[in-house]
């Protein structure tokens, strides 16, 4: 796959404009050609509606929605990095162990060595980058399969966590460190005003900042969509029917405002949600609108063609693993802050949830395809399923089997679509 073909695939959904461009398609044709993207959105809505009904409304309570974000924050953070790794044609099995090791490292520094929290956070992120660099070096410059290198890393850092903690839990952490995961952004209006709004909303609290940011994000989504549509129309490349465009945006913005309202009536914006939002926007921009993003897709699509095109494939692969190490370290800090302790078993099996989220989100097993939004939606599908089944009292044994079947179904659906289009 050439760089040009990759840009076409990522930019316009696979519809290359000829001399007269691409004009809006019929609704049925467009949905059929974009079954994967819309299938994800419909699947998430259907899963949330199902668990909302069977849990008697518990799933959508403000406190549970907040917990849903807190419980899945570290999975989503690592899914962003894992998507980059998988798109480049590799995989990282060590992220769960790196998460646990970084949490143990931070606990020893803060609790046992009395190192200041900011210094600990910086040191942990640097250590995560070094871990990613160590693994990426063997994959990129020695051509050792990433499966083998990161499998070794999984075992090494699992053992390193046990060694560092001496088989015991270390904690608790100071309040300043716990704010990474359990803190909330304070409101901007006086308490008297928020109390009046809370009474109108029929709740004890109402966070104006949270609701305002939700409205701003909704407007930004619509404005960005209109701008992209106008830019494509200028080149005769519009392919999405206008009715579907507005329906899709209405669903997304409506869901965003609903979540913002629910969070506003509890404690507002969790700190970790702000962190996740910034990272999602950053990585979505890099992968879709920058040269390095297009080169990563070209690398995964056809490594030899990318190298012949002048792309430094080894350096890109190396940087993909460094990036993954940093995000795994950040997730380790968030996870430790949420538990308020570091345990030898932290992160055990978490790499499977991260990889499953990316594949459910539409990433290709062979590399070269996948989107940040898809990985985030895939992570939320896994999170909602975990949360909903726990509320229903379904045992962990059945939960694991159900998640495995969902992952298998997603991969089968991906392969079926490719064969059908091919």
Short mmCIF file of C-alpha atoms in Angstrom, two decimals:
data_model
loop_
_atom_site.label_atom_id
_atom_site.label_comp_id
_atom_site.label_asym_id
_atom_site.label_seq_id
_atom_site.Cartn_x
_atom_site.Cartn_y
_atom_site.Cartn_z
CA UNK A 1 0.00 0.00 0.00
CA UNK A 2 1.43 3.37 -0.98
CA UNK A 3 1.25 6.49 1.13
CA UNK A 4 -1.19 8.01 -1.31
CA UNK A 5 -3.57 5.09 -1.11
CA UNK A 6 -3.40 5.17 2.66
CA UNK A 7 -4.34 8.83 2.74
CA UNK A 8 -7.33 8.15 0.52
CA UNK A 9 -8.51 5.30 2.71
CA UNK A 10 -8.18 7.24 5.94
CA UNK A 11 -9.44 10.55 4.63
CA UNK A 12 -12.63 9.80 2.77
CA UNK A 13 -13.68 6.35 3.79
CA UNK A 14 -12.18 4.62 0.79
CA UNK A 15 -13.98 6.57 -1.94
CA UNK A 16 -11.44 8.05 -4.28
CA UNK A 17 -12.61 10.96 -6.35
CA UNK A 18 -12.23 10.70 -10.11
CA UNK A 19 -12.30 13.59 -12.53
CA UNK A 20 -15.80 14.51 -11.47
CA UNK A 21 -15.29 13.61 -7.81
CA UNK A 22 -17.49 11.54 -5.54
CA UNK A 23 -21.08 12.62 -5.05
CA UNK A 24 -23.39 11.72 -2.16
CA UNK A 25 -24.45 8.08 -2.21
CA UNK A 26 -27.75 6.54 -1.32
CA UNK A 27 -28.38 5.80 2.34
CA UNK A 28 -28.34 2.01 1.95
CA UNK A 29 -25.17 2.05 -0.15
CA UNK A 30 -23.33 4.32 2.26
CA UNK A 31 -24.32 2.27 5.31
CA UNK A 32 -23.23 -0.91 3.57
CA UNK A 33 -19.83 0.56 2.71
CA UNK A 34 -19.35 1.87 6.27
CA UNK A 35 -20.91 -1.02 8.16
CA UNK A 36 -17.99 -1.29 10.57
CA UNK A 37 -18.11 2.32 11.77
CA UNK A 38 -21.88 2.57 12.17
CA UNK A 39 -22.08 -0.96 13.52
CA UNK A 40 -19.84 0.07 16.42
CA UNK A 41 -22.02 3.06 17.27
CA UNK A 42 -25.23 1.05 17.10
CA UNK A 43 -23.67 -1.78 19.11
CA UNK A 44 -22.66 0.59 21.93
CA UNK A 45 -26.12 2.15 22.01
CA UNK A 46 -27.81 -1.26 21.98
CA UNK A 47 -25.57 -2.64 24.75
CA UNK A 48 -26.16 0.41 26.96
CA UNK A 49 -29.92 0.27 26.35
CA UNK A 50 -29.98 -3.45 27.17
CA UNK A 51 -28.12 -3.10 30.47
CA UNK A 52 -30.13 0.01 31.36
CA UNK A 53 -33.29 -2.09 31.13
CA UNK A 54 -32.05 -5.27 32.80
CA UNK A 55 -30.38 -3.37 35.67
CA UNK A 56 -33.53 -1.38 36.41
CA UNK A 57 -31.97 1.95 35.47
CA UNK A 58 -28.84 1.53 37.59
CA UNK A 59 -26.43 1.71 34.64
CA UNK A 60 -27.29 5.33 33.80
CA UNK A 61 -27.28 6.72 37.32
CA UNK A 62 -24.82 9.62 37.69
CA UNK A 63 -22.66 7.83 40.24
CA UNK A 64 -22.41 4.73 38.05
CA UNK A 65 -21.57 6.74 34.93
CA UNK A 66 -18.79 8.44 36.89
CA UNK A 67 -17.52 5.06 38.07
CA UNK A 68 -17.68 3.80 34.49
CA UNK A 69 -15.24 6.51 33.40
CA UNK A 70 -12.98 5.95 36.41
CA UNK A 71 -12.92 2.17 35.99
CA UNK A 72 -12.06 2.27 32.29
CA UNK A 73 -9.76 5.29 32.17
CA UNK A 74 -6.53 3.28 32.22
CA UNK A 75 -7.82 0.87 29.57
CA UNK A 76 -8.73 3.77 27.26
CA UNK A 77 -5.37 5.49 27.85
CA UNK A 78 -3.48 2.33 26.91
CA UNK A 79 -5.83 1.62 23.99
CA UNK A 80 -4.68 4.86 22.35
CA UNK A 81 -1.09 3.65 22.35
CA UNK A 82 -2.03 0.08 21.46
CA UNK A 83 -3.89 1.30 18.37
CA UNK A 84 -0.70 2.99 17.14
CA UNK A 85 1.28 -0.20 17.75
CA UNK A 86 -1.27 -2.43 16.02
CA UNK A 87 -1.74 -0.05 13.08
CA UNK A 88 2.05 -0.17 12.58
CA UNK A 89 1.77 -3.94 12.22
CA UNK A 90 2.92 -4.98 15.72
CA UNK A 91 1.46 -5.85 19.11
CA UNK A 92 2.42 -5.24 22.75
CA UNK A 93 1.59 -7.94 25.29
CA UNK A 94 3.52 -6.29 28.13
CA UNK A 95 1.29 -3.27 28.83
CA UNK A 96 -0.52 -4.85 31.79
CA UNK A 97 2.76 -5.80 33.45
CA UNK A 98 4.29 -2.38 32.72
CA UNK A 99 1.23 -0.76 34.30
CA UNK A 100 1.70 -2.83 37.45
CA UNK A 101 5.46 -2.23 37.56
CA UNK A 102 5.13 1.56 37.19
CA UNK A 103 2.50 1.59 39.94
CA UNK A 104 4.88 -0.34 42.18
CA UNK A 105 7.74 2.00 41.27
CA UNK A 106 5.65 5.07 42.13
CA UNK A 107 4.51 3.53 45.41
CA UNK A 108 8.07 2.79 46.52
CA UNK A 109 9.21 6.30 45.60
CA UNK A 110 6.33 8.10 47.35
CA UNK A 111 5.60 5.89 50.35
CA UNK A 112 9.02 4.46 51.20
CA UNK A 113 11.44 7.07 49.84
CA UNK A 114 9.29 10.20 50.45
CA UNK A 115 9.93 11.54 46.94
CA UNK A 116 7.63 14.47 45.99
CA UNK A 117 4.63 13.52 43.86
CA UNK A 118 5.52 15.68 40.79
CA UNK A 119 9.04 14.20 40.70
CA UNK A 120 7.60 10.68 41.00
CA UNK A 121 5.15 11.25 38.15
CA UNK A 122 7.88 12.61 35.88
CA UNK A 123 10.28 9.78 36.78
CA UNK A 124 7.55 7.19 36.16
CA UNK A 125 6.77 8.56 32.70
CA UNK A 126 10.47 8.64 31.81
CA UNK A 127 10.84 5.05 33.02
CA UNK A 128 7.84 4.04 30.89
CA UNK A 129 9.48 5.66 27.85
CA UNK A 130 12.72 3.77 28.54
CA UNK A 131 10.82 0.48 28.84
CA UNK A 132 9.08 1.15 25.53
CA UNK A 133 12.41 2.10 23.94
CA UNK A 134 14.08 -1.08 25.20
CA UNK A 135 11.37 -3.26 23.65
CA UNK A 136 11.01 -1.15 20.52
CA UNK A 137 14.75 -1.34 19.85
CA UNK A 138 14.68 -5.13 19.43
CA UNK A 139 11.52 -5.02 17.32
CA UNK A 140 12.56 -2.12 15.08
CA UNK A 141 16.28 -2.60 14.59
CA UNK A 142 16.71 -6.36 15.06
CA UNK A 143 13.42 -7.43 13.43
CA UNK A 144 12.52 -9.70 16.35
CA UNK A 145 8.73 -10.30 16.29
CA UNK A 146 6.94 -7.95 18.66
CA UNK A 147 4.91 -10.86 20.01
CA UNK A 148 8.09 -12.50 21.35
CA UNK A 149 9.74 -9.32 22.65
CA UNK A 150 6.67 -8.09 24.52
CA UNK A 151 5.82 -11.57 25.80
CA UNK A 152 9.26 -11.59 27.38
CA UNK A 153 8.60 -8.08 28.69
CA UNK A 154 5.32 -9.23 30.22
CA UNK A 155 7.15 -11.90 32.22
CA UNK A 156 10.07 -9.64 33.13
CA UNK A 157 8.00 -6.77 34.49
CA UNK A 158 5.55 -9.06 36.23
CA UNK A 159 8.50 -10.49 38.13
CA UNK A 160 9.99 -7.02 38.64
CA UNK A 161 6.78 -5.87 40.33
CA UNK A 162 6.94 -8.79 42.75
CA UNK A 163 10.60 -8.04 43.46
CA UNK A 164 10.08 -4.32 43.95
CA UNK A 165 7.12 -4.73 46.31
CA UNK A 166 8.61 -7.79 47.98
CA UNK A 167 5.32 -9.59 47.49
CA UNK A 168 3.34 -7.05 49.59
CA UNK A 169 1.00 -4.15 48.92
CA UNK A 170 2.42 -0.67 49.41
CA UNK A 171 0.24 2.35 50.27
CA UNK A 172 -1.69 4.50 50.97
CA UNK A 173 -0.77 7.46 48.80
CA UNK A 174 -1.01 11.15 49.72
CA UNK A 175 -4.11 13.03 48.62
CA UNK A 176 -2.21 14.95 45.94
CA UNK A 177 -1.39 11.70 44.15
CA UNK A 178 -4.90 10.28 44.49
CA UNK A 179 -6.25 13.32 42.64
CA UNK A 180 -4.86 11.80 39.43
CA UNK A 181 -7.79 9.39 39.40
CA UNK A 182 -10.30 10.30 42.10
CA UNK A 183 -10.21 14.11 41.92
CA UNK A 184 -12.82 16.33 40.26
CA UNK A 185 -12.53 19.68 38.50
CA UNK A 186 -14.06 22.41 40.73
CA UNK A 187 -16.98 24.43 39.41
CA UNK A 188 -16.56 28.02 38.23
CA UNK A 189 -19.73 29.51 39.76
CA UNK A 190 -20.49 30.29 43.42
CA UNK A 191 -22.19 27.66 45.53
CA UNK A 192 -25.40 29.70 45.84
CA UNK A 193 -25.85 29.72 42.05
CA UNK A 194 -25.10 26.01 41.61
CA UNK A 195 -27.51 25.13 44.40
CA UNK A 196 -30.29 27.02 42.61
CA UNK A 197 -29.53 25.20 39.35
CA UNK A 198 -29.42 21.90 41.22
CA UNK A 199 -32.92 22.54 42.54
CA UNK A 200 -34.14 23.18 38.99
CA UNK A 201 -32.47 19.95 37.83
CA UNK A 202 -34.03 18.01 40.67
CA UNK A 203 -30.73 16.95 42.24
CA UNK A 204 -28.51 17.91 45.17
CA UNK A 205 -25.66 19.14 42.93
CA UNK A 206 -25.21 20.76 39.53
CA UNK A 207 -21.81 21.47 38.00
CA UNK A 208 -22.12 24.32 35.50
CA UNK A 209 -18.57 23.88 34.17
CA UNK A 210 -19.24 20.25 33.26
CA UNK A 211 -22.49 21.07 31.47
CA UNK A 212 -20.90 24.05 29.72
CA UNK A 213 -18.00 21.98 28.44
CA UNK A 214 -20.47 19.36 27.22
CA UNK A 215 -22.32 22.01 25.22
CA UNK A 216 -19.05 23.40 23.85
CA UNK A 217 -17.87 19.94 22.78
CA UNK A 218 -21.20 19.28 21.08
CA UNK A 219 -20.98 22.52 19.11
CA UNK A 220 -17.36 21.74 18.21
CA UNK A 221 -18.32 18.31 16.88
CA UNK A 222 -21.03 19.78 14.63
CA UNK A 223 -18.79 22.64 13.45
CA UNK A 224 -15.90 20.28 12.66
CA UNK A 225 -18.22 17.95 10.77
CA UNK A 226 -19.65 20.81 8.71
CA UNK A 227 -16.18 22.16 7.95
CA UNK A 228 -14.91 18.76 6.80
CA UNK A 229 -18.02 18.24 4.70
CA UNK A 230 -17.59 21.66 3.07
CA UNK A 231 -13.92 20.98 2.36
CA UNK A 232 -14.76 17.66 0.69
CA UNK A 233 -17.61 19.27 -1.25
CA UNK A 234 -15.16 21.81 -2.66
CA UNK A 235 -13.27 18.91 -4.25
CA UNK A 236 -16.41 16.97 -5.20
CA UNK A 237 -15.70 14.26 -2.62
CA UNK A 238 -18.87 14.30 -0.47
CA UNK A 239 -20.18 10.75 -0.15
CA UNK A 240 -22.23 10.77 3.07
CA UNK A 241 -25.94 11.52 2.57
CA UNK A 242 -26.89 14.78 4.27
CA UNK A 243 -29.73 13.18 6.25
CA UNK A 244 -27.37 10.57 7.65
CA UNK A 245 -24.82 13.27 8.49
CA UNK A 246 -27.31 15.16 10.63
CA UNK A 247 -28.76 11.98 12.17
CA UNK A 248 -25.28 10.76 13.16
CA UNK A 249 -24.33 14.11 14.65
CA UNK A 250 -27.64 14.34 16.50
CA UNK A 251 -27.06 10.94 18.11
CA UNK A 252 -23.47 11.71 19.09
CA UNK A 253 -24.19 15.21 20.43
CA UNK A 254 -27.34 14.03 22.19
CA UNK A 255 -25.42 11.26 23.93
CA UNK A 256 -22.65 13.70 24.88
CA UNK A 257 -25.11 16.18 26.40
CA UNK A 258 -26.90 13.39 28.25
CA UNK A 259 -23.63 12.21 29.81
CA UNK A 260 -22.62 15.79 30.63
CA UNK A 261 -25.94 16.37 32.38
CA UNK A 262 -25.62 13.17 34.38
CA UNK A 263 -22.08 14.03 35.46
CA UNK A 264 -23.18 17.58 36.30
CA UNK A 265 -25.76 16.30 38.75
CA UNK A 266 -23.16 14.25 40.64
CA UNK A 267 -19.70 15.74 41.20
CA UNK A 268 -18.86 17.15 37.79
CA UNK A 269 -15.83 16.36 35.65
CA UNK A 270 -13.37 13.76 36.97
CA UNK A 271 -9.75 14.81 36.52
CA UNK A 272 -9.01 11.61 34.66
CA UNK A 273 -11.83 12.30 32.17
CA UNK A 274 -10.16 15.61 31.29
CA UNK A 275 -6.85 13.76 30.80
CA UNK A 276 -8.55 11.18 28.60
CA UNK A 277 -10.31 13.85 26.55
CA UNK A 278 -7.09 15.75 25.86
CA UNK A 279 -5.28 12.55 24.86
CA UNK A 280 -8.11 11.39 22.59
CA UNK A 281 -8.19 14.72 20.76
CA UNK A 282 -4.40 14.79 20.46
CA UNK A 283 -4.07 11.27 19.09
CA UNK A 284 -7.06 11.66 16.78
CA UNK A 285 -5.44 14.77 15.31
CA UNK A 286 -2.01 13.15 14.95
CA UNK A 287 -3.32 10.00 13.27
CA UNK A 288 -5.71 11.76 10.87
CA UNK A 289 -4.11 15.13 10.11
CA UNK A 290 -0.33 14.82 10.28
CA UNK A 291 2.39 13.37 8.10
CA UNK A 292 3.64 11.04 10.83
CA UNK A 293 0.11 9.69 11.26
CA UNK A 294 -0.22 8.86 7.56
CA UNK A 295 3.21 7.27 7.61
CA UNK A 296 2.23 4.99 10.49
CA UNK A 297 -0.75 3.73 8.46
CA UNK A 298 1.49 3.26 5.43
CA UNK A 299 3.97 1.35 7.60
CA UNK A 300 1.30 -1.10 8.73
CA UNK A 301 -0.30 -1.36 5.29
CA UNK A 302 2.87 -2.36 3.47
CA UNK A 303 6.21 -2.08 5.25
CA UNK A 304 8.35 -2.69 2.15
CA UNK A 305 6.46 -0.14 0.05
CA UNK A 306 6.68 2.39 2.88
CA UNK A 307 10.43 1.90 3.15
CA UNK A 308 10.88 2.27 -0.61
CA UNK A 309 8.86 5.49 -0.41
CA UNK A 310 11.49 6.97 1.90
CA UNK A 311 9.76 6.40 5.24
CA UNK A 312 12.13 5.54 8.09
CA UNK A 313 10.20 2.46 9.14
CA UNK A 314 12.60 1.43 11.91
CA UNK A 315 12.38 4.80 13.63
CA UNK A 316 8.58 4.88 13.37
CA UNK A 317 8.30 1.41 14.88
CA UNK A 318 10.68 2.41 17.67
CA UNK A 319 8.68 5.56 18.45
CA UNK A 320 5.41 3.60 18.46
CA UNK A 321 6.74 1.45 21.30
CA UNK A 322 8.17 4.44 23.18
CA UNK A 323 4.75 6.07 22.98
CA UNK A 324 3.13 2.87 24.24
CA UNK A 325 5.52 2.77 27.19
CA UNK A 326 4.68 6.34 28.21
CA UNK A 327 0.93 5.71 28.03
CA UNK A 328 1.26 2.44 29.95
CA UNK A 329 3.19 4.35 32.63
CA UNK A 330 0.47 7.02 32.80
CA UNK A 331 -2.18 4.31 33.07
CA UNK A 332 -0.15 2.69 35.86
CA UNK A 333 -0.13 5.94 37.82
CA UNK A 334 -3.90 6.39 37.35
CA UNK A 335 -4.57 2.78 38.34
CA UNK A 336 -2.44 3.00 41.48
CA UNK A 337 -4.05 6.33 42.42
CA UNK A 338 -7.53 4.82 42.06
CA UNK A 339 -6.71 1.81 44.24
CA UNK A 340 -4.71 4.01 46.66
CA UNK A 341 -2.18 1.21 46.86
CA UNK A 342 0.22 -0.77 44.67
CA UNK A 343 -0.22 -4.53 44.60
CA UNK A 344 1.92 -7.28 43.05
CA UNK A 345 -1.03 -8.44 40.92
CA UNK A 346 -1.94 -5.00 39.54
CA UNK A 347 -2.57 -5.04 35.79
CA UNK A 348 -2.78 -8.82 35.59
CA UNK A 349 -4.52 -9.73 32.31
CA UNK A 350 -5.25 -6.07 31.51
CA UNK A 351 -3.36 -6.29 28.23
CA UNK A 352 -6.14 -8.57 26.97
CA UNK A 353 -8.80 -5.94 27.64
CA UNK A 354 -6.71 -3.29 25.88
CA UNK A 355 -6.06 -5.44 22.81
CA UNK A 356 -9.69 -6.56 22.71
CA UNK A 357 -10.87 -2.93 22.83
CA UNK A 358 -8.68 -2.02 19.85
CA UNK A 359 -9.82 -4.97 17.74
CA UNK A 360 -13.47 -4.51 18.66
CA UNK A 361 -12.99 -0.87 17.66
CA UNK A 362 -12.17 -1.87 14.10
CA UNK A 363 -8.38 -2.18 13.97
CA UNK A 364 -7.09 -4.67 11.42
CA UNK A 365 -5.11 -7.69 12.58
CA UNK A 366 -2.65 -7.17 9.74
CA UNK A 367 -2.09 -3.47 10.50
CA UNK A 368 -2.68 -0.35 8.45
CA UNK A 369 -6.30 0.22 9.52
CA UNK A 370 -8.03 1.50 12.63
CA UNK A 371 -9.13 4.77 14.20
CA UNK A 372 -8.74 6.40 17.59
CA UNK A 373 -12.49 6.90 17.96
CA UNK A 374 -13.05 3.21 17.19
CA UNK A 375 -10.58 2.16 19.90
CA UNK A 376 -12.31 4.42 22.43
CA UNK A 377 -15.75 3.08 21.50
CA UNK A 378 -14.39 -0.47 21.72
CA UNK A 379 -13.05 0.25 25.20
CA UNK A 380 -16.41 1.64 26.28
CA UNK A 381 -18.19 -1.43 24.90
CA UNK A 382 -15.95 -3.62 27.04
CA UNK A 383 -16.40 -1.30 30.02
CA UNK A 384 -20.17 -1.16 29.78
CA UNK A 385 -20.32 -4.94 29.49
CA UNK A 386 -18.09 -5.38 32.54
CA UNK A 387 -20.09 -2.85 34.55
CA UNK A 388 -23.49 -4.11 33.46
CA UNK A 389 -22.70 -7.77 34.09
CA UNK A 390 -21.28 -6.92 37.52
CA UNK A 391 -24.46 -5.03 38.44
CA UNK A 392 -26.48 -8.05 37.32
CA UNK A 393 -24.36 -10.29 39.54
CA UNK A 394 -22.94 -12.38 36.70
CA UNK A 395 -19.84 -14.28 37.84
CA UNK A 396 -16.38 -13.45 36.56
CA UNK A 397 -16.21 -16.84 34.84
CA UNK A 398 -19.21 -16.08 32.65
CA UNK A 399 -18.01 -12.51 32.11
CA UNK A 400 -14.72 -13.74 30.65
CA UNK A 401 -16.48 -16.16 28.32
CA UNK A 402 -18.92 -13.52 27.11
CA UNK A 403 -16.12 -11.00 26.45
CA UNK A 404 -14.17 -13.64 24.54
CA UNK A 405 -17.17 -14.38 22.34
CA UNK A 406 -17.71 -10.65 21.68
CA UNK A 407 -14.07 -10.27 20.63
CA UNK A 408 -14.32 -13.30 18.34
CA UNK A 409 -17.54 -11.97 16.81
CA UNK A 410 -15.89 -8.58 16.15
CA UNK A 411 -12.92 -10.18 14.38
CA UNK A 412 -15.16 -12.49 12.34
CA UNK A 413 -17.26 -9.49 11.32
CA UNK A 414 -14.11 -7.63 10.25
CA UNK A 415 -12.85 -10.54 8.16
CA UNK A 416 -16.29 -11.08 6.60
CA UNK A 417 -16.51 -7.43 5.56
CA UNK A 418 -13.06 -7.51 3.98
CA UNK A 419 -13.86 -10.67 2.01
CA UNK A 420 -17.17 -9.20 0.89
CA UNK A 421 -15.56 -5.96 -0.29
CA UNK A 422 -12.65 -7.80 -1.86
#
